Structure formats: structure tokens, C-alpha cells
mmCIF file of C-alpha atoms and ligand atoms in Angstrom:
data_model
loop_
_atom_site.group_PDB
_atom_site.id
_atom_site.type_symbol
_atom_site.label_atom_id
_atom_site.label_comp_id
_atom_site.label_asym_id
_atom_site.label_seq_id
_atom_site.Cartn_x
_atom_site.Cartn_y
_atom_site.Cartn_z
ATOM 1 C CA MET A 4 96.400 172.674 250.800
ATOM 2 C CA ILE A 5 95.725 171.085 254.177
ATOM 3 C CA SER A 6 92.819 172.727 256.019
ATOM 4 C CA MET A 7 91.181 172.408 259.393
ATOM 5 C CA ALA A 8 87.441 172.018 258.911
ATOM 6 C CA GLU A 9 85.314 172.373 262.020
ATOM 7 C CA TYR A 10 82.261 170.161 261.392
ATOM 8 C CA ILE A 11 79.352 171.699 263.315
ATOM 9 C CA TRP A 12 76.021 169.966 263.924
ATOM 10 C CA ILE A 13 72.926 170.200 266.097
ATOM 11 C CA ASP A 14 72.418 167.438 268.635
ATOM 12 C CA GLY A 15 69.275 165.681 269.868
ATOM 13 C CA ALA A 16 69.033 167.183 273.372
ATOM 14 C CA LYS A 17 65.494 167.789 274.623
ATOM 15 C CA PRO A 18 63.757 170.147 275.008
ATOM 16 C CA THR A 19 66.453 172.394 273.505
ATOM 17 C CA GLN A 20 68.929 171.097 270.942
ATOM 18 C CA ARG A 21 72.516 172.267 271.280
ATOM 19 C CA LEU A 22 75.603 172.629 269.135
ATOM 20 C CA ARG A 23 78.389 170.071 268.760
ATOM 21 C CA SER A 24 81.534 170.204 266.662
ATOM 22 C CA LYS A 25 84.769 168.377 265.922
ATOM 23 C CA THR A 26 87.674 168.973 263.612
ATOM 24 C CA LYS A 27 88.488 167.144 260.396
ATOM 25 C CA ILE A 28 91.731 167.706 258.509
ATOM 26 C CA VAL A 29 90.913 167.911 254.812
ATOM 27 C CA GLN A 30 92.889 168.283 251.591
ATOM 28 C CA LEU A 31 90.991 170.708 249.354
ATOM 29 C CA GLY A 32 93.316 171.361 246.433
ATOM 30 C CA ASN A 33 94.368 174.798 245.263
ATOM 31 C CA THR A 34 91.292 176.832 246.050
ATOM 32 C CA ASP A 35 90.150 179.319 248.669
ATOM 33 C CA GLU A 36 86.510 178.854 247.766
ATOM 34 C CA PRO A 37 85.832 175.118 247.672
ATOM 35 C CA THR A 38 82.394 173.824 246.752
ATOM 36 C CA ILE A 39 80.432 172.245 249.571
ATOM 37 C CA ASP A 40 80.808 168.739 248.100
ATOM 38 C CA GLN A 41 84.578 168.957 248.487
ATOM 39 C CA PHE A 42 83.955 168.413 252.198
ATOM 40 C CA PRO A 43 83.397 164.679 252.649
ATOM 41 C CA ASP A 44 80.620 163.142 254.742
ATOM 42 C CA TRP A 45 81.806 162.153 258.199
ATOM 43 C CA GLY A 46 80.454 160.140 261.126
ATOM 44 C CA PHE A 47 80.001 160.523 264.852
ATOM 45 C CA ASP A 48 78.793 158.676 267.910
ATOM 46 C CA GLY A 49 75.092 159.479 268.142
ATOM 47 C CA SER A 50 74.780 157.736 271.509
ATOM 48 C CA SER A 51 76.753 160.608 273.075
ATOM 49 C CA THR A 52 74.550 163.343 271.586
ATOM 50 C CA TYR A 53 71.052 161.999 272.397
ATOM 51 C CA GLN A 54 70.667 160.888 268.779
ATOM 52 C CA ALA A 55 71.124 157.094 268.925
ATOM 53 C CA LYS A 56 71.149 154.063 271.179
ATOM 54 C CA GLY A 57 74.527 152.509 272.030
ATOM 55 C CA HIS A 58 74.117 149.372 269.900
ATOM 56 C CA SER A 59 73.788 151.201 266.558
ATOM 57 C CA SER A 60 75.287 154.554 267.254
ATOM 58 C CA ASP A 61 76.991 155.671 264.025
ATOM 59 C CA LEU A 62 75.315 158.637 262.360
ATOM 60 C CA VAL A 63 76.324 160.629 259.310
ATOM 61 C CA LEU A 64 77.426 164.289 259.152
ATOM 62 C CA ARG A 65 76.507 165.708 255.746
ATOM 63 C CA PRO A 66 78.124 169.110 255.021
ATOM 64 C CA VAL A 67 75.483 171.573 253.760
ATOM 65 C CA ASN A 68 77.053 175.025 254.154
ATOM 66 C CA TYR A 69 80.451 176.437 255.051
ATOM 67 C CA VAL A 70 82.091 179.759 255.900
ATOM 68 C CA HIS A 71 85.687 180.796 256.478
ATOM 69 C CA ASP A 72 86.866 180.095 260.022
ATOM 70 C CA PRO A 73 87.735 183.514 261.447
ATOM 71 C CA ILE A 74 89.332 182.002 264.557
ATOM 72 C CA ARG A 75 91.788 179.573 262.959
ATOM 73 C CA GLY A 76 92.238 181.970 260.078
ATOM 74 C CA HIS A 77 92.892 181.777 256.371
ATOM 75 C CA GLY A 78 92.412 178.427 254.665
ATOM 76 C CA ASN A 79 90.330 176.929 257.453
ATOM 77 C CA TYR A 80 86.560 176.466 257.516
ATOM 78 C CA LEU A 81 83.467 176.135 259.652
ATOM 79 C CA VAL A 82 81.312 173.459 258.047
ATOM 80 C CA LEU A 83 77.662 173.182 259.018
ATOM 81 C CA CYS A 84 76.273 169.649 258.715
ATOM 82 C CA GLU A 85 72.878 167.978 258.660
ATOM 83 C CA VAL A 86 72.603 164.754 260.641
ATOM 84 C CA MET A 87 71.598 161.760 258.522
ATOM 85 C CA ASN A 88 70.742 158.153 259.314
ATOM 86 C CA PRO A 89 73.047 155.457 257.913
ATOM 87 C CA ASP A 90 70.507 154.865 255.083
ATOM 88 C CA GLY A 91 70.862 158.511 253.988
ATOM 89 C CA SER A 92 67.471 159.719 255.224
ATOM 90 C CA PRO A 93 67.379 162.774 257.542
ATOM 91 C CA HIS A 94 67.648 161.947 261.239
ATOM 92 C CA GLU A 95 64.522 162.857 263.242
ATOM 93 C CA SER A 96 66.478 165.623 265.026
ATOM 94 C CA ASN A 97 67.323 167.212 261.657
ATOM 95 C CA THR A 98 65.084 170.294 261.629
ATOM 96 C CA ARG A 99 66.877 171.797 258.635
ATOM 97 C CA ALA A 100 65.671 168.905 256.476
ATOM 98 C CA LYS A 101 62.065 169.668 257.497
ATOM 99 C CA LEU A 102 62.548 173.276 256.427
ATOM 100 C CA ARG A 103 63.982 172.095 253.087
ATOM 101 C CA SER A 104 60.950 169.937 252.568
ATOM 102 C CA THR A 105 58.481 172.792 253.271
ATOM 103 C CA LEU A 106 60.386 175.015 250.845
ATOM 104 C CA GLU A 107 60.206 172.297 248.187
ATOM 105 C CA LYS A 108 56.482 171.764 248.822
ATOM 106 C CA GLY A 109 55.758 175.294 247.622
ATOM 107 C CA ALA A 110 57.105 177.886 250.068
ATOM 108 C CA ALA A 111 60.246 178.536 247.997
ATOM 109 C CA LYS A 112 58.311 180.253 245.222
ATOM 110 C CA GLU A 113 57.208 183.028 247.617
ATOM 111 C CA ASP A 114 60.845 184.196 247.769
ATOM 112 C CA ALA A 115 60.822 184.719 251.541
ATOM 113 C CA TRP A 116 63.542 186.651 253.370
ATOM 114 C CA PHE A 117 64.251 186.323 257.075
ATOM 115 C CA GLY A 118 66.022 188.319 259.790
ATOM 116 C CA PHE A 119 66.527 186.957 263.314
ATOM 117 C CA GLU A 120 67.146 189.211 266.314
ATOM 118 C CA GLN A 121 69.077 186.889 268.582
ATOM 119 C CA GLU A 122 69.065 187.990 272.216
ATOM 120 C CA TYR A 123 71.354 186.313 274.746
ATOM 121 C CA THR A 124 72.635 186.770 278.283
ATOM 122 C CA LEU A 125 76.289 186.593 279.326
ATOM 123 C CA PHE A 126 77.074 184.700 282.535
ATOM 124 C CA ARG A 127 80.252 184.261 284.540
ATOM 125 C CA GLY A 128 79.507 181.243 286.690
ATOM 126 C CA ARG A 129 75.960 181.641 288.010
ATOM 127 C CA THR A 130 75.841 185.428 287.763
ATOM 128 C CA PRO A 131 74.978 187.553 284.721
ATOM 129 C CA LEU A 132 77.752 190.002 283.807
ATOM 130 C CA GLY A 133 77.336 193.288 285.680
ATOM 131 C CA TRP A 134 75.321 191.712 288.495
ATOM 132 C CA PRO A 135 76.587 191.738 292.093
ATOM 133 C CA GLU A 136 77.361 188.282 293.597
ATOM 134 C CA ASP A 137 74.429 188.776 295.968
ATOM 135 C CA GLY A 138 71.321 190.783 295.252
ATOM 136 C CA TYR A 139 70.405 192.792 292.201
ATOM 137 C CA PRO A 140 71.692 195.660 290.081
ATOM 138 C CA ALA A 141 69.767 198.916 289.737
ATOM 139 C CA PRO A 142 66.306 198.444 288.143
ATOM 140 C CA GLN A 143 66.018 198.243 284.353
ATOM 141 C CA GLY A 144 65.998 201.545 282.508
ATOM 142 C CA PRO A 145 69.492 202.771 281.609
ATOM 143 C CA PHE A 146 70.949 199.567 280.173
ATOM 144 C CA TYR A 147 69.256 199.241 276.736
ATOM 145 C CA CYS A 148 71.696 200.656 274.160
ATOM 146 C CA GLY A 149 73.621 202.194 277.074
ATOM 147 C CA VAL A 150 77.199 203.365 277.206
ATOM 148 C CA GLY A 151 79.589 203.539 280.146
ATOM 149 C CA SER A 152 81.123 201.007 282.501
ATOM 150 C CA ASP A 153 78.250 201.325 284.972
ATOM 151 C CA GLU A 154 75.673 200.406 282.318
ATOM 152 C CA VAL A 155 77.275 198.048 279.834
ATOM 153 C CA PHE A 156 78.927 194.724 280.603
ATOM 154 C CA GLY A 157 80.774 192.438 278.190
ATOM 155 C CA ARG A 158 81.271 194.831 275.304
ATOM 156 C CA GLN A 159 84.735 193.514 274.445
ATOM 157 C CA LEU A 160 83.396 190.010 273.885
ATOM 158 C CA VAL A 161 80.385 191.324 271.964
ATOM 159 C CA GLU A 162 82.559 193.429 269.634
ATOM 160 C CA GLU A 163 84.901 190.521 269.044
ATOM 161 C CA HIS A 164 81.966 188.276 268.199
ATOM 162 C CA MET A 165 80.625 190.824 265.714
ATOM 163 C CA GLU A 166 84.017 191.096 264.005
ATOM 164 C CA LEU A 167 84.316 187.316 263.786
ATOM 165 C CA CYS A 168 80.872 187.157 262.168
ATOM 166 C CA ILE A 169 81.905 189.751 259.585
ATOM 167 C CA GLU A 170 85.191 187.978 258.835
ATOM 168 C CA ALA A 171 83.348 184.694 258.420
ATOM 169 C CA GLY A 172 81.029 186.354 255.887
ATOM 170 C CA LEU A 173 77.852 185.961 257.943
ATOM 171 C CA MET A 174 74.931 188.301 257.251
ATOM 172 C CA ILE A 175 75.213 190.105 260.579
ATOM 173 C CA TYR A 176 73.015 193.199 260.555
ATOM 174 C CA GLY A 177 73.862 194.844 263.888
ATOM 175 C CA ILE A 178 74.219 194.519 267.644
ATOM 176 C CA ASN A 179 72.849 196.285 270.708
ATOM 177 C CA ALA A 180 72.950 196.107 274.498
ATOM 178 C CA GLU A 181 69.591 194.944 275.842
ATOM 179 C CA VAL A 182 67.211 196.032 278.601
ATOM 180 C CA MET A 183 68.572 193.716 281.319
ATOM 181 C CA PRO A 184 72.215 194.247 282.317
ATOM 182 C CA GLY A 185 74.450 191.532 280.799
ATOM 183 C CA GLN A 186 71.923 190.955 278.010
ATOM 184 C CA TRP A 187 72.754 191.631 274.364
ATOM 185 C CA GLU A 188 71.389 191.124 270.871
ATOM 186 C CA TYR A 189 72.787 190.539 267.439
ATOM 187 C CA GLN A 190 70.703 190.457 264.283
ATOM 188 C CA ILE A 191 71.329 188.088 261.399
ATOM 189 C CA GLY A 192 69.601 188.092 258.043
ATOM 190 C CA TYR A 193 68.334 190.478 255.399
ATOM 191 C CA ARG A 194 70.348 193.694 255.331
ATOM 192 C CA GLY A 195 69.664 195.200 251.946
ATOM 193 C CA ILE A 196 72.904 194.086 250.295
ATOM 194 C CA ASP A 197 72.237 193.171 246.680
ATOM 195 C CA GLU A 198 74.175 189.974 246.110
ATOM 196 C CA GLU A 199 73.029 188.323 249.358
ATOM 197 C CA THR A 200 70.393 185.599 249.659
ATOM 198 C CA PRO A 201 68.500 186.049 252.946
ATOM 199 C CA ASP A 202 66.311 182.964 252.395
ATOM 200 C CA ALA A 203 65.199 180.803 255.320
ATOM 201 C CA LEU A 204 67.926 178.172 254.962
ATOM 202 C CA THR A 205 70.817 180.610 254.620
ATOM 203 C CA THR A 206 69.723 182.921 257.429
ATOM 204 C CA GLY A 207 68.985 179.920 259.668
ATOM 205 C CA ASP A 208 72.460 178.529 258.891
ATOM 206 C CA HIS A 209 74.003 181.904 259.622
ATOM 207 C CA ASN A 210 72.323 182.165 262.992
ATOM 208 C CA TRP A 211 73.608 178.712 263.970
ATOM 209 C CA PHE A 212 77.123 179.694 262.824
ATOM 210 C CA ALA A 213 76.854 182.952 264.809
ATOM 211 C CA ARG A 214 75.698 181.057 267.905
ATOM 212 C CA TRP A 215 78.656 178.693 267.575
ATOM 213 C CA LEU A 216 81.045 181.649 267.326
ATOM 214 C CA LEU A 217 79.426 183.267 270.366
ATOM 215 C CA TYR A 218 79.976 180.202 272.552
ATOM 216 C CA ARG A 219 83.460 179.696 271.120
ATOM 217 C CA VAL A 220 84.636 183.271 271.748
ATOM 218 C CA GLY A 221 83.080 183.078 275.222
ATOM 219 C CA GLU A 222 85.632 180.358 276.035
ATOM 220 C CA GLU A 223 88.387 182.962 275.677
ATOM 221 C CA TYR A 224 86.711 185.157 278.301
ATOM 222 C CA GLY A 225 85.496 182.488 280.719
ATOM 223 C CA VAL A 226 82.014 183.771 279.916
ATOM 224 C CA ASN A 227 79.064 181.662 278.848
ATOM 225 C CA ALA A 228 76.224 182.933 276.695
ATOM 226 C CA THR A 229 72.851 181.452 277.528
ATOM 227 C CA LEU A 230 69.807 181.546 275.276
ATOM 228 C CA HIS A 231 67.388 180.847 278.119
ATOM 229 C CA PRO A 232 64.224 182.903 277.445
ATOM 230 C CA LYS A 233 63.941 184.055 281.083
ATOM 231 C CA PRO A 234 67.428 183.822 282.571
ATOM 232 C CA VAL A 235 66.472 185.795 285.701
ATOM 233 C CA ARG A 236 62.991 185.584 287.207
ATOM 234 C CA GLY A 237 61.164 188.682 288.345
ATOM 235 C CA ASP A 238 61.054 192.188 286.930
ATOM 236 C CA TRP A 239 63.689 191.574 284.288
ATOM 237 C CA ASN A 240 63.211 191.316 280.549
ATOM 238 C CA GLY A 241 63.413 187.856 279.041
ATOM 239 C CA ALA A 242 65.411 186.977 275.930
ATOM 240 C CA GLY A 243 63.691 186.503 272.599
ATOM 241 C CA GLN A 244 64.431 185.863 268.990
ATOM 242 C CA HIS A 245 62.143 188.250 267.121
ATOM 243 C CA THR A 246 61.787 186.840 263.639
ATOM 244 C CA ASN A 247 61.311 189.300 260.775
ATOM 245 C CA PHE A 248 60.050 187.986 257.476
ATOM 246 C CA SER A 249 58.812 189.123 254.104
ATOM 247 C CA THR A 250 57.757 187.552 250.841
ATOM 248 C CA LYS A 251 57.730 188.929 247.321
ATOM 249 C CA ALA A 252 54.019 189.735 247.688
ATOM 250 C CA LEU A 253 54.523 191.446 251.061
ATOM 251 C CA ARG A 254 57.379 193.554 249.697
ATOM 252 C CA SER A 255 55.432 194.749 246.691
ATOM 253 C CA PRO A 256 53.591 198.117 246.867
ATOM 254 C CA GLU A 257 50.758 196.627 244.744
ATOM 255 C CA THR A 258 50.060 193.565 246.887
ATOM 256 C CA GLY A 259 51.656 194.436 250.268
ATOM 257 C CA ARG A 260 48.657 195.632 252.285
ATOM 258 C CA LYS A 261 46.340 192.784 251.253
ATOM 259 C CA THR A 262 49.068 190.193 251.802
ATOM 260 C CA MET A 263 49.794 191.606 255.253
ATOM 261 C CA GLU A 264 46.151 191.218 256.273
ATOM 262 C CA LYS A 265 46.014 187.680 254.905
ATOM 263 C CA TYR A 266 49.206 186.622 256.721
ATOM 264 C CA ILE A 267 48.104 188.119 260.034
ATOM 265 C CA GLU A 268 44.778 186.281 259.856
ATOM 266 C CA ARG A 269 46.533 182.982 259.115
ATOM 267 C CA LEU A 270 49.043 183.548 261.905
ATOM 268 C CA GLN A 271 46.211 184.302 264.329
ATOM 269 C CA ASN A 272 44.438 181.052 263.422
ATOM 270 C CA LYS A 273 47.601 179.019 264.026
ATOM 271 C CA HIS A 274 48.760 180.862 267.162
ATOM 272 C CA LYS A 275 48.807 177.745 269.377
ATOM 273 C CA ASP A 276 50.775 175.701 266.835
ATOM 274 C CA HIS A 277 53.418 178.406 266.671
ATOM 275 C CA ILE A 278 53.703 178.722 270.457
ATOM 276 C CA GLN A 279 54.355 174.989 270.691
ATOM 277 C CA VAL A 280 57.519 175.178 268.596
ATOM 278 C CA TYR A 281 58.870 178.611 269.578
ATOM 279 C CA GLY A 282 61.204 177.296 272.286
ATOM 280 C CA ALA A 283 61.111 175.663 275.737
ATOM 281 C CA ASP A 284 59.949 177.650 278.788
ATOM 282 C CA LEU A 285 58.269 180.237 276.581
ATOM 283 C CA HIS A 286 55.496 180.810 279.158
ATOM 284 C CA ASP A 287 58.119 182.261 281.527
ATOM 285 C CA ARG A 288 58.827 184.999 278.998
ATOM 286 C CA LEU A 289 55.457 185.631 277.302
ATOM 287 C CA THR A 290 53.712 186.986 280.388
ATOM 288 C CA GLY A 291 52.115 190.087 278.897
ATOM 289 C CA ALA A 292 54.717 192.293 280.616
ATOM 290 C CA HIS A 293 58.244 193.249 279.547
ATOM 291 C CA GLU A 294 57.392 194.016 275.907
ATOM 292 C CA THR A 295 55.534 190.758 275.290
ATOM 293 C CA CYS A 296 51.995 189.673 274.513
ATOM 294 C CA HIS A 297 50.594 187.014 276.892
ATOM 295 C CA ILE A 298 51.200 183.490 275.627
ATOM 296 C CA ASP A 299 47.441 182.770 275.366
ATOM 297 C CA GLU A 300 46.653 185.890 273.378
ATOM 298 C CA PHE A 301 47.352 186.942 269.813
ATOM 299 C CA ARG A 302 47.576 190.591 268.858
ATOM 300 C CA ALA A 303 48.972 192.287 265.765
ATOM 301 C CA GLY A 304 49.494 196.000 265.395
ATOM 302 C CA PRO A 305 51.600 198.875 264.099
ATOM 303 C CA SER A 306 54.637 199.743 266.263
ATOM 304 C CA ASP A 307 53.202 197.681 269.138
ATOM 305 C CA ARG A 308 55.951 196.100 271.246
ATOM 306 C CA GLY A 309 53.287 194.345 273.305
ATOM 307 C CA ALA A 310 51.963 192.555 270.212
ATOM 308 C CA SER A 311 52.586 189.033 268.930
ATOM 309 C CA ILE A 312 53.114 190.421 265.431
ATOM 310 C CA ARG A 313 54.431 193.961 265.140
ATOM 311 C CA ILE A 314 53.978 195.928 261.932
ATOM 312 C CA PRO A 315 56.998 198.252 261.793
ATOM 313 C CA LEU A 316 55.966 201.927 261.544
ATOM 314 C CA LYS A 317 57.308 202.487 258.040
ATOM 315 C CA VAL A 318 55.685 199.281 256.784
ATOM 316 C CA HIS A 319 52.344 200.369 258.235
ATOM 317 C CA GLN A 320 52.634 203.802 256.608
ATOM 318 C CA GLU A 321 53.761 202.569 253.196
ATOM 319 C CA GLY A 322 51.625 199.437 253.149
ATOM 320 C CA TYR A 323 54.338 196.970 252.213
ATOM 321 C CA GLY A 324 57.601 195.531 253.584
ATOM 322 C CA TYR A 325 57.972 192.944 256.349
ATOM 323 C CA LEU A 326 56.455 191.731 259.605
ATOM 324 C CA GLU A 327 58.034 190.976 262.975
ATOM 325 C CA ASP A 328 56.989 187.873 264.910
ATOM 326 C CA ARG A 329 57.900 188.761 268.508
ATOM 327 C CA ARG A 330 56.941 185.418 270.030
ATOM 328 C CA PRO A 331 59.958 183.097 269.493
ATOM 329 C CA GLY A 332 62.219 182.603 272.509
ATOM 330 C CA ALA A 333 65.971 183.153 272.307
ATOM 331 C CA ASN A 334 66.389 179.371 272.533
ATOM 332 C CA ALA A 335 64.099 178.591 269.573
ATOM 333 C CA ASP A 336 65.565 176.845 266.528
ATOM 334 C CA PRO A 337 65.561 179.333 263.607
ATOM 335 C CA TYR A 338 64.872 176.499 261.127
ATOM 336 C CA VAL A 339 61.790 175.456 263.098
ATOM 337 C CA VAL A 340 60.530 179.036 263.461
ATOM 338 C CA ALA A 341 61.017 179.813 259.758
ATOM 339 C CA GLU A 342 59.443 176.508 258.724
ATOM 340 C CA ARG A 343 56.372 177.137 260.888
ATOM 341 C CA ILE A 344 55.954 180.707 259.625
ATOM 342 C CA LEU A 345 56.278 179.624 255.985
ATOM 343 C CA ARG A 346 53.810 176.761 256.392
ATOM 344 C CA THR A 347 51.263 179.124 257.966
ATOM 345 C CA ILE A 348 51.569 182.112 255.655
ATOM 346 C CA CYS A 349 51.704 179.936 252.514
ATOM 347 C CA ASP A 350 48.816 177.837 253.859
ATOM 348 C CA LEU A 351 50.640 174.545 253.230
HETATM 349 P P1 ADP B 9 63.864 196.041 266.180
HETATM 350 O O1 ADP B 9 63.449 197.435 265.833
HETATM 351 O O2 ADP B 9 62.693 195.116 266.295
HETATM 352 O O3 ADP B 9 64.784 195.961 267.366
HETATM 353 P P2 ADP B 9 66.250 195.371 264.633
HETATM 354 O O4 ADP B 9 66.785 196.662 264.103
HETATM 355 O O5 ADP B 9 66.932 194.792 265.826
HETATM 356 O O6 ADP B 9 64.659 195.509 264.880
HETATM 357 O O7 ADP B 9 66.315 194.248 263.505
HETATM 358 C C1 ADP B 9 65.661 194.372 262.286
HETATM 359 C C2 ADP B 9 65.573 192.986 261.683
HETATM 360 O O8 ADP B 9 64.667 193.022 260.587
HETATM 361 C C3 ADP B 9 66.887 192.436 261.141
HETATM 362 O O9 ADP B 9 67.042 191.088 261.573
HETATM 363 C C4 ADP B 9 66.698 192.473 259.619
HETATM 364 O O10 ADP B 9 67.422 191.428 258.991
HETATM 365 C C5 ADP B 9 65.194 192.286 259.497
HETATM 366 N N1 ADP B 9 64.583 192.805 258.258
HETATM 367 C C6 ADP B 9 64.570 194.078 257.795
HETATM 368 N N2 ADP B 9 63.924 194.179 256.621
HETATM 369 C C7 ADP B 9 63.482 192.937 256.314
HETATM 370 C C8 ADP B 9 62.738 192.364 255.228
HETATM 371 N N3 ADP B 9 62.288 193.106 254.199
HETATM 372 N N4 ADP B 9 62.498 191.031 255.259
HETATM 373 C C9 ADP B 9 62.913 190.284 256.283
HETATM 374 N N5 ADP B 9 63.605 190.755 257.335
HETATM 375 C C10 ADP B 9 63.900 192.061 257.357
HETATM 376 MN MN1 MN B 10 66.219 194.437 267.823
HETATM 377 MN MN1 MN B 11 65.831 193.115 271.377
HETATM 378 MN MN1 MN B 12 62.527 193.351 267.492
#
């Protein structure tokens, strides 16, 4: 069978890396579920993606995960790749390889699960959806989880994106309209389904696939999703990527409470290191207002939406479960966030 495989990778743009992709026609034999090594390595021009100088520009795309392509349909694939140097070592922009290495150094045995709440803002041209060309919409209040054409903007695109994620087999957990008009959220990761593996690599991969689908479906609507953490200045909520995580010890009724205390202390001690890698322009969002804790402070608490680390109500009551890191910006790299959390809580 001849298939279209969309090879997707993350470029070297600074300070925020972006997605790239190109199509390879592949012959996969008589199977709907190929193994990842049936997709051959491929190359690209790294000098056009901020990943190489012009005189030695060839870099390697190594397929590491694939899903069914819900846009091109049956028999076609989205293939996520790591970027490698010609000698086979990971390219310096390859943040997934750094996460793999931290898992191998000891984090993997903690059996961590992740869930990312990816917020984003839909723009047509320079204006967020639902905003007048000049001036501002009504103040925030009715838009979060709203319904009705005066409160919710872009639902058709958002629904289509969710369906594409489901068809692709991504671990999408839910969606909701956000506090600022034109702003939305999807969640990717742990969702309590038995045969799924919500580990850091898989959930990170799934969020990058879901981002790619969001931009791609936006093309059909002439609408662009931005992950900027503060897309509109002033009294408007920013966009984050709350990162929920648990380990075997945190999920266990016997060890949960003690583990929670230990993790929070470690996270507090490393606050500055986390802030540094939680996305560009984070200070614009972490102001202490709009459901955030100020960037220079660390607070952890039950149900507290002004905390750095929120302990969900049920987790606080029962003494085990998961924690929510509310600091990462919408534009943060989920591999980098997960890697930093694992290194801190496992004390590696
Ligand atoms: P919020 O109340 O903060 O808006 P959401 O309902 O948007 O939370 O999202 C909940 C997130 O928590 C999802 O991403 C989900 O995958 C994640 N999650 C739930 N339970 C766990 C767990 N045990 N370990 C890791 N992540 C979890
Ligand atoms: Mn949420
Ligand atoms: Mn949210
Ligand atoms: Mn949240």
C-alpha cells in the first residue's frame, strides 16, 4: 500500500521552537498498524529551520511515534520525528532526547503520568476571534465555559480539532472555552483509560501532534492559533499550560501524603530553575493576578488557583492522587516541562 506520511518535527527557532512538516510517500506493505521502524529516516535542510549553518545543512529526521492522519484519512500517517545530527547523536534542539535521557537516568521507574491543559487563542489577522476591529469586548466574566454566539467564538474549529484528535487516537481528555473571548483549552494526557500509557514521552508527543492538528485545521478557517502566554495586554487572562503529574508513590493511599509534601518542597527549592524553562515571556503572564502566582513567588495549596502548585480538592481530602503545576506558559515545550518536573521530584 502506498501511504502519505507527514513527517513532523520541531525546529530550532528561539526563544520558542515551532513545528515543521513535509510529506513522504512510503510503501508500508499490507498493514494498517505498521511499526515505527517501517518509516525510514529522512533528511531536511537545517539551515532553513534555525538548526544548521548553510555549509553543512543536512540533518536527519528519525521517526519516533506515529498516529493515523485524520485529515488525509485511512492509510495515511502523521509521523513525529526527533532531529538528529549526521553522526546519529541528538541535535541540540532535540528536547525529546533530553527527556528520554532523564527517564533512563532513573525517572522512568517512578511510573509518572502527565496531563497537559493546553490553552490557546484564536486570531483572524491581528484580532482575537470575537473581538471588535477597534477597542475591546465586554469585560471578562461570561466567556469561560460559556454558550451562545455572544459569548463563544470559534466553536466549529474547536469541535473539529477535538474530533480530529479522537480519530488520530490522541489521548484528548476534554475541551473548554476560556476566560478571555477567543481563548480555548484542550487537555491531553491521563484520562483513566486502562490500556493507555500516559507517560511523559507519549503525552508530550500527543500534545505536539494536537498542536500540529490545531494549526493545520486553522488553515481551513483562515484562523491562526497562537500559544503566546499573554496575547492581549491588560486585564485579560493569559494562556497557560497547566501540567498535571503523578507518580506511583503519589497515587498510592499509603505513600501519597508524604510524597506530596516531599515533591512540593523540592519544587519550591527549584522554583527559579523551573521558571527559566517554562516558556518565553512568562513574566507577562505570571503577574500575581488573573489566576496566577507572581513569577518571583512560590506557593502550593489545596484548590488555590493563585498558587504555583495546586493540590486538587479531592487529592487534598484523600491524601493521594496528582498535583497541578500552574506555572508553564501555553508556549512551553511539554518535553522540557515534564523533564524539569521529573528531574526535580526524583531529585536527579
Ligand atoms: P482544571 O480543573 O485545572 O481545569 P482540567 O479538567 O482542565 O483541570 O484537566 C485535568 C488534567 O489533569 C488533565 O490534563 C488530566 O489528564 C490530568 N490528570 C488527571 N488525573 C491525573 C493523574 N492521576 N496524573 C496525571 N495527570 C492527571
Ligand atoms: Mn483546565
Ligand atoms: Mn484553563
Ligand atoms: Mn488547570
